Structure formats: structure tokens, C-alpha cells
Amino acid sequence: MFNTIIIGAGYAGLILAERLATQESQKVLVIEQRQHIGGNAYDRFDEHGVLIHEYGPHIFHTRSKEVWDYLSQFTEWHHYEHSVLANIDGHEVPLPFNLNTMEKVFPKALAERLQEKLVHLLGYNVKVPILKLREQDDEDLKFLADYVYEKVFLQYTLKQWGIGPEELDPTVTGRVPVYISRDDRYFQDKYQGLPLRGYTEMFKKMIDHPNIHLMLNTKYQDVMTISKDGHMLFGQPFGGDVIYTGKIDELFGYQYGELPYRSLRFEYDTYDVAYKQQVGQLNSPNHYDFTRITEFKHLTGQQHAKTTLAREYPESYVRGENTPYYPIIAEENQQNYKKYKKLAEDLPNVYLVGRLAEYKYYDMDAVVATALKLYKKLKK
Ligand code: FAD
Ligand code: UDP
């Protein structure tokens, strides 16, 4: 009855459903354990009518025209460029740490000397990961690197990950480099924005097709089995393709142990004012147990008399109790992932794609790109 079964209705699953149904005329079954589509990018109106992101703030940004054009078939955009302030020593200063930030945290003469040094030694409009900046020999740059490390990265990272910056793959803290520039935007990608009517509406449009059958509130294990000897759906052998976007360790019964994740708890507050913060995101590296506060209306552009904000409290991921939000990108975990990946290669007609299935710290645009790539492979 179905050509392809897709497990998970996040970006990865829905894009493949859309492509296979509309371009290849396939009949597709999408199985999703949650009561809604959209995965972690799901958004909804809260009880006050404010559009919020249920699983953390999502800002779309990409350099890829292909990715942008693909999504633009299903949504118009609220053009938005993300601004983040960090609370450092009582000042709210621009993040990524840049030339403007220096003027806010250092006396004028010191800021000027550091700015000149940075531009002279490393160049203008250059992004330097904090762990790289710490390797510099120059005494002034060493001072600067230690300052930024201590004030911006150390405590935030300990809160967010439960481990320090050095224990993580350098790409993690490298996502927010020191930026030798006066550009206060969090991202510099060519295409940036949020779906005009929200992510969930975009996803609904994507899968609005008679060939796509959606089963919500269903764990795939309740209706099918996947094994190297063949798959079963509703007790019958299933010979089609299976696209899997859930956790890779779950697919193999955790036989090599669990791949670790970080989770989050969100606390929401709604106020009877139009806006509460100056910008969409306020980071708190050194105070409180939460890492950041997001005010959604800045992101979404929604006009409303009230405003809703969310604080993010990082916590350990415990299976069955909370959500696996962030794969912990560190050497040992990558080795373990590779063992699972090897098992996956022996499963006939099963394709793993997405943040959980590939155990990658993917942004949304990267998931779109990788899903489109898999579609092209399947098409052949
Ligand atoms: P998911 O969205 O996780 O979808 C997987 C789906 O599979 C889920 O719906 C899950 O319920 C389902 N599933 C899993 N197991 C089973 C099972 N056994 N049976 C049935 N269904 C199952 N990216 C950005 O580009 N910009 C941002 O600002 C941004 N902010 C983020 C903030 C947070 C807090 C988090 C956690 C992520 C953020 N991201 C952001 C990343 C973005 O969420 C992901 O790149 C994207 O959602 C991944 O899509 P996916 O389809 O791979 O996975
Ligand atoms: N980070 C930090 N301080 C900040 C912002 C980021 O230490 O004020 C580090 C932290 O380790 C974080 C990583 O940089 O997990 C990536 O930050 P990003 O904002 O990209 O995280 P995400 O939006 O994916 O949660």
C-alpha cells in the first residue's frame, strides 16, 4: 500500500515525504510519536494568543539558495535578522563578541588598543573561534581571549552542556566566534527569516497531498519492526524504503549503550506589555541557572498587546523523562555513533537522516540540505 515509510515528522521526514509524494508519485506513510508535526521546529499560539516555539527559539538562516528556494515554495517570510545581547558585568552587550562589544566592556583606551591589535594581527571582518584566540602569543590578545572565555563562554557552556568548552568539539563554541567587525547580527547568512505564518503552517502546506498519510501519537515500534532480515508493517512484510529520523541508538535497542544528549526545560512568562526586552534573545552566561531568555515576538514579528518570553534551563537527558535536544559532540560519543552507523549500513532499504539519526548538531538549513540530498539519491 505504501512505497515508503518515514519515521519522524520533523524537517527531515516532512521534506522527504513532500519530495517523494509530489515528485515521484509515491504513497508515503509518516509515523510520528508526538501529537503534532514539525519536530523541534514546531510552533503554536499560547493561551494568550502569542506565537511561541514549543521546543526552543528557532531562527532560520542559510547561505544556500537551493535551501531557501525550496522552503519558499511553502511559505512567505518575515524577514528577520537575529540580535543577541549578553549580560556581562551588568552591561547588556552585543554577541557575538565584536568590536562594538569591546567598547561597552573596556575603558576607551584599552578597547582601542585591543581593536587595533586584532585588526592588525588577524584582519577585519574575520571570525575567530574563542579556543583559537586563546592560542595567540600576543599579550593583549591573550588578555582579551581570557576575558571573553571567562565572561562569555565558560559558565554558559558549563550550564548548557555540563562540561567545559575544551571537552566539547571545538565546532560547538566555534558557532559563536569572536567577530572582528562592527556587525552586531548573530548570523551573517544571506538568507534569514521566519516563516510568515509560523513553522507549523509551512509544514502543513508541505505535506498537504493525498499521497501522504500521517499517523500522529504513534511510536514506530507500535506498528512496525525494522531488522536486517526484513521489515514488518502492521504485521505484514514491508518491502519498500524506510526513512528513519529518530535516535540511531534507539533503532538498535541501545546495544552499544546510549548516545548522550543534553535536554532543556522551558519556563514561560507572559506580560501585559507589547515588548519586554530590547532584542529577541538575552544571554546570561554568568548569572542564574538559565542560559538565555527569548522574546518570541521579536523573532516572529507578531503584533500583539501582550508578550511571551521563555527561559531555558539546561539539564541532563534522561530517556523517557525529557527530550533529547542536543547531541553532545565530543570524541568518545562520535566513536560510539560510528558503531551504530555501521549497524545501520546493514539494514536493507533503510536511510537515516536528521539531527537524531545522524547524531549531528544540525541547524535547520543543514537538515533541509541533507534531506534534499537523500531525496536526489533515492530518485536515482
Ligand atoms: P526533529 O525535529 O527532532 O524531528 C524528529 C522527529 O522524529 C520528532 O518529531 C520525533 O518526535 C520523531 N521521532 C523520534 N523517534 C520516534 C519514534 N520512535 N517513533 C516515531 N517518531 C519518532 N536550528 C536553526 O537553524 N536555527 C535555530 O535557531 C535553532 N534553534 C534550536 C533551538 C533548540 C533548543 C534546538 C533543540 C534546536 C534548534 N535548532 C535550530 C535545530 C533544529 O531544531 C533542527 O535542525 C531540526 O529541527 C532537526 O530536524 P529533524 O527532522 O532532524 O529532527
Ligand atoms: N556559547 C557560550 N556563551 C554564549 C553563547 C554561546 O558559551 O553566550 C557557547 C555554548 O557552548 C553554546 C555554543 O556556544 O552551546 C553554541 O551557541 P549557539 O547560540 O549556537 O547555541 P544554540 O542556539 O544551538 O543553542
Coordinates of N, CA and C in Angstrom, one line a residue, residues 99-224:
L99 N 33.8 44.2 17.9 CA 34.5 45.5 18.2 C 33.6 46.4 19.0
N100 N 32.3 46.4 18.7 CA 31.3 47.2 19.5 C 31.3 46.7 20.9
T101 N 31.3 45.4 21.1 CA 31.2 44.8 22.4 C 32.4 45.3 23.3
M102 N 33.5 45.4 22.7 CA 34.7 45.8 23.4 C 34.6 47.2 24.0
E103 N 33.9 48.1 23.2 CA 33.8 49.5 23.7 C 32.8 49.5 24.9
K104 N 32.0 48.5 25.0 CA 31.0 48.5 26.1 C 31.6 47.9 27.4
V105 N 32.6 47.1 27.3 CA 33.1 46.4 28.5 C 34.5 46.9 28.9
F106 N 35.2 47.6 28.0 CA 36.5 48.1 28.4 C 36.6 49.6 28.4
P107 N 37.5 50.2 29.2 CA 37.8 51.6 29.1 C 38.2 52.0 27.6
K108 N 37.9 53.2 27.2 CA 38.1 53.6 25.8 C 39.5 53.2 25.3
A109 N 40.6 53.6 26.0 CA 41.9 53.4 25.6 C 42.3 52.0 25.4
L110 N 41.8 51.2 26.3 CA 42.1 49.7 26.2 C 41.3 49.1 25.0
A111 N 40.1 49.5 24.9 CA 39.3 49.0 23.8 C 40.0 49.3 22.4
E112 N 40.4 50.6 22.3 CA 41.1 51.0 21.1 C 42.4 50.2 20.8
R113 N 43.1 50.0 21.9 CA 44.4 49.2 21.7 C 44.1 47.8 21.2
L114 N 43.1 47.2 21.9 CA 42.7 45.8 21.5 C 42.1 45.7 20.1
Q115 N 41.3 46.7 19.8 CA 40.7 46.7 18.4 C 41.8 46.8 17.3
E116 N 42.8 47.7 17.6 CA 43.9 47.8 16.6 C 44.7 46.5 16.5
K117 N 45.0 46.0 17.6 CA 45.8 44.7 17.6 C 45.1 43.6 16.8
L118 N 43.8 43.5 17.1 CA 43.0 42.4 16.5 C 43.0 42.6 15.0
V119 N 42.7 43.8 14.5 CA 42.6 44.1 13.1 C 44.0 43.9 12.4
H120 N 45.0 44.4 13.1 CA 46.4 44.3 12.6 C 46.8 42.9 12.5
L121 N 46.6 42.1 13.5 CA 47.2 40.7 13.5 C 46.3 39.7 12.8
L122 N 45.0 39.9 12.9 CA 44.1 38.9 12.4 C 43.2 39.4 11.2
G123 N 43.1 40.7 11.0 CA 42.3 41.2 9.9 C 40.9 41.7 10.3
Y124 N 40.3 42.5 9.4 CA 38.9 43.0 9.6 C 37.9 42.0 9.0
N125 N 36.7 42.0 9.6 CA 35.7 41.1 9.1 C 36.1 39.6 9.2
V126 N 36.8 39.3 10.2 CA 37.3 37.9 10.4 C 36.6 37.3 11.7
K127 N 36.3 36.0 11.6 CA 35.7 35.3 12.7 C 36.7 34.4 13.4
V128 N 36.9 34.5 14.6 CA 37.9 33.7 15.3 C 37.3 32.9 16.5
P129 N 37.2 31.6 16.4 CA 36.7 30.8 17.5 C 37.5 31.1 18.8
I130 N 36.8 31.1 19.9 CA 37.4 31.5 21.1 C 38.6 30.6 21.5
L131 N 38.5 29.3 21.2 CA 39.6 28.4 21.5 C 40.8 28.7 20.7
K132 N 40.6 29.3 19.5 CA 41.7 29.7 18.6 C 42.4 31.0 19.1
L133 N 41.5 31.9 19.5 CA 42.0 33.2 20.0 C 42.9 32.9 21.3
R134 N 42.6 31.9 22.0 CA 43.3 31.6 23.2 C 44.7 31.1 22.9
E135 N 45.0 30.7 21.6 CA 46.3 30.2 21.3 C 47.2 31.3 20.8
Q136 N 46.7 32.5 20.7 CA 47.6 33.7 20.3 C 48.7 34.0 21.3
D137 N 49.9 34.4 20.7 CA 51.0 34.7 21.6 C 51.0 36.1 22.2
D138 N 50.4 37.0 21.4 CA 50.4 38.4 21.8 C 49.7 38.6 23.2
E139 N 50.4 39.4 24.0 CA 49.9 39.5 25.4 C 48.5 40.2 25.5
D140 N 48.3 41.2 24.7 CA 47.0 41.9 24.7 C 45.9 40.9 24.2
L141 N 46.2 40.1 23.2 CA 45.2 39.2 22.7 C 44.9 38.1 23.6
K142 N 46.0 37.7 24.3 CA 45.8 36.7 25.4 C 44.9 37.2 26.5
F143 N 45.1 38.5 26.9 CA 44.2 39.1 27.9 C 42.8 39.1 27.4
L144 N 42.6 39.5 26.1 CA 41.2 39.6 25.5 C 40.6 38.2 25.5
A145 N 41.4 37.2 25.0 CA 40.8 35.9 24.9 C 40.4 35.3 26.3
D146 N 41.2 35.6 27.3 CA 40.9 35.1 28.6 C 39.6 35.8 29.1
Y147 N 39.5 37.1 28.9 CA 38.3 37.8 29.3 C 37.1 37.2 28.7
V148 N 37.1 37.1 27.3 CA 35.9 36.6 26.6 C 35.6 35.1 27.1
Y149 N 36.7 34.3 27.2 CA 36.5 33.0 27.6 C 35.8 32.9 29.0
E150 N 36.3 33.7 29.9 CA 35.7 33.7 31.3 C 34.3 34.3 31.3
K151 N 34.1 35.4 30.6 CA 32.9 36.1 30.8 C 31.7 35.6 29.9
V152 N 32.1 35.1 28.7 CA 31.1 34.7 27.8 C 30.9 33.2 27.7
F153 N 32.0 32.4 27.7 CA 31.9 31.0 27.3 C 31.9 30.0 28.4
L154 N 32.7 30.3 29.4 CA 33.0 29.2 30.4 C 31.7 28.8 31.2
Q155 N 31.1 29.8 31.8 CA 29.9 29.4 32.6 C 28.7 29.0 31.8
Y156 N 28.5 29.7 30.7 CA 27.4 29.4 29.8 C 27.5 27.9 29.3
T157 N 28.8 27.6 28.9 CA 29.0 26.2 28.4 C 28.8 25.2 29.5
L158 N 29.3 25.5 30.7 CA 29.1 24.5 31.8 C 27.6 24.3 32.1
K159 N 26.9 25.4 32.0 CA 25.4 25.3 32.2 C 24.8 24.5 31.1
Q160 N 25.1 24.9 29.8 CA 24.5 24.3 28.7 C 24.8 22.8 28.5
W161 N 26.0 22.5 28.7 CA 26.5 21.1 28.4 C 26.9 20.2 29.6
G162 N 27.0 20.9 30.7 CA 27.5 20.1 31.9 C 29.0 19.8 31.8
I163 N 29.7 20.3 30.8 CA 31.1 20.1 30.7 C 31.7 21.4 30.1
G164 N 33.0 21.6 30.2 CA 33.7 22.8 29.8 C 33.9 22.9 28.3
P165 N 34.2 24.1 27.8 CA 34.5 24.3 26.4 C 35.5 23.3 25.8
E166 N 36.6 23.0 26.5 CA 37.7 22.2 26.0 C 37.2 20.7 25.8
E167 N 36.2 20.3 26.6 CA 35.8 18.9 26.5 C 34.9 18.7 25.3
L168 N 34.4 19.7 24.7 CA 33.5 19.6 23.5 C 34.3 19.8 22.3
D169 N 33.7 19.3 21.2 CA 34.4 19.5 19.9 C 34.4 21.0 19.7
P170 N 35.6 21.6 19.2 CA 35.7 23.0 19.0 C 34.7 23.7 18.1
T171 N 34.0 22.9 17.3 CA 33.0 23.5 16.4 C 31.8 24.0 17.3
V172 N 31.6 23.5 18.5 CA 30.5 23.9 19.3 C 30.6 25.3 19.7
T173 N 31.7 25.7 20.4 CA 31.9 27.1 20.8 C 32.2 27.9 19.5
G174 N 32.8 27.2 18.5 CA 33.1 27.9 17.3 C 31.8 28.5 16.5
R175 N 30.7 28.0 17.0 CA 29.4 28.6 16.4 C 29.2 30.0 16.7
V176 N 29.8 30.5 17.8 CA 29.7 31.9 18.2 C 31.1 32.5 18.3
P177 N 31.8 32.7 17.2 CA 33.1 33.2 17.2 C 33.3 34.6 17.7
V178 N 34.5 35.0 18.1 CA 34.7 36.5 18.3 C 34.8 37.0 16.8
Y179 N 34.0 38.1 16.7 CA 33.9 38.6 15.3 C 34.6 40.0 15.2
I180 N 35.6 40.1 14.4 CA 36.4 41.3 14.3 C 35.6 42.2 13.2
S181 N 34.6 42.9 13.8 CA 33.7 43.6 12.9 C 32.8 44.4 13.7
R182 N 32.0 45.3 13.1 CA 31.0 46.1 13.8 C 29.6 45.6 13.5
D183 N 29.5 44.4 12.9 CA 28.2 43.8 12.6 C 27.7 43.1 13.8
D184 N 26.6 43.7 14.3 CA 26.0 43.1 15.6 C 25.1 42.0 15.4
R185 N 24.9 41.5 14.1 CA 23.9 40.4 13.9 C 24.5 39.1 14.4
Y186 N 23.6 38.2 14.8 CA 24.1 36.9 15.3 C 24.6 36.0 14.1
F187 N 23.9 36.2 13.0 CA 24.2 35.4 11.8 C 24.5 36.3 10.6
Q188 N 25.4 35.9 9.8 CA 25.7 36.8 8.6 C 25.2 36.1 7.3
D189 N 24.4 35.1 7.4 CA 24.0 34.4 6.2 C 23.1 35.3 5.3
K190 N 23.2 35.0 4.0 CA 22.5 35.8 3.0 C 21.0 35.7 3.2
Y191 N 20.5 34.6 3.5 CA 19.0 34.4 3.6 C 18.7 34.2 5.1
Q192 N 17.8 35.1 5.6 CA 17.4 34.9 7.0 C 16.0 35.3 7.2
G193 N 15.3 34.6 8.1 CA 13.9 35.0 8.4 C 13.2 33.9 9.1
L194 N 11.9 34.1 9.3 CA 11.0 33.1 9.9 C 9.8 33.0 9.0
P195 N 9.2 31.8 8.9 CA 8.0 31.6 8.0 C 7.0 32.6 8.5
L196 N 6.4 33.3 7.6 CA 5.5 34.4 7.9 C 4.4 34.0 8.8
R197 N 3.8 32.9 8.6 CA 2.7 32.4 9.4 C 3.1 31.3 10.4
G198 N 4.4 31.1 10.5 CA 4.9 30.2 11.5 C 5.4 28.9 10.8
Y199 N 6.3 28.2 11.6 CA 6.8 26.9 11.0 C 5.8 25.9 10.8
T200 N 4.8 25.7 11.7 CA 3.9 24.7 11.6 C 3.0 24.9 10.4
E201 N 2.6 26.1 10.1 CA 1.8 26.3 8.9 C 2.6 26.0 7.6
M202 N 3.9 26.3 7.6 CA 4.8 25.9 6.5 C 4.8 24.4 6.3
F203 N 4.9 23.7 7.4 CA 5.0 22.2 7.3 C 3.6 21.7 6.9
K204 N 2.6 22.3 7.3 CA 1.2 21.8 6.9 C 1.1 21.8 5.4
K205 N 1.6 23.0 4.9 CA 1.5 23.2 3.4 C 2.3 22.2 2.7
M206 N 3.5 21.9 3.3 CA 4.4 21.0 2.6 C 3.8 19.6 2.4
I207 N 3.1 19.1 3.4 CA 2.6 17.7 3.3 C 1.1 17.6 3.0
D208 N 0.5 18.7 2.5 CA -0.9 18.7 2.1 C -1.0 18.1 0.7
H209 N -1.0 16.7 0.8 CA -1.0 16.0 -0.5 C -1.7 14.6 -0.3
P210 N -2.6 14.2 -1.2 CA -3.3 12.9 -1.0 C -2.4 11.7 -0.8
N211 N -1.2 11.8 -1.4 CA -0.3 10.6 -1.3 C 0.4 10.5 0.1
I212 N 0.2 11.5 0.9 CA 0.9 11.5 2.2 C -0.1 11.1 3.3
H213 N 0.2 10.0 4.0 CA -0.7 9.6 5.1 C 0.1 9.8 6.4
L214 N -0.5 10.5 7.4 CA 0.2 10.9 8.6 C -0.4 10.2 9.8
M215 N 0.4 9.5 10.6 CA 0.0 8.9 11.8 C 0.6 9.6 13.0
L216 N -0.1 10.3 13.7 CA 0.4 11.0 14.9 C 0.3 10.1 16.1
N217 N 0.9 10.6 17.2 CA 0.8 9.8 18.5 C 1.1 8.3 18.4
T218 N 2.1 8.1 17.5 CA 2.4 6.7 17.2 C 4.0 6.5 17.2
K219 N 4.5 5.7 18.2 CA 5.9 5.3 18.1 C 6.0 4.3 17.0
Y220 N 7.0 4.3 16.2 CA 7.1 3.4 15.1 C 7.1 1.9 15.6
Q221 N 7.7 1.7 16.8 CA 7.8 0.4 17.4 C 6.4 -0.2 17.6
D222 N 5.3 0.6 17.7 CA 4.0 0.1 18.0 C 3.4 -0.5 16.7
V223 N 3.8 -0.1 15.5 CA 3.2 -0.6 14.3 C 4.1 -1.3 13.3
M224 N 5.4 -1.2 13.6 CA 6.3 -1.9 12.7 C 7.6 -2.4 13.3

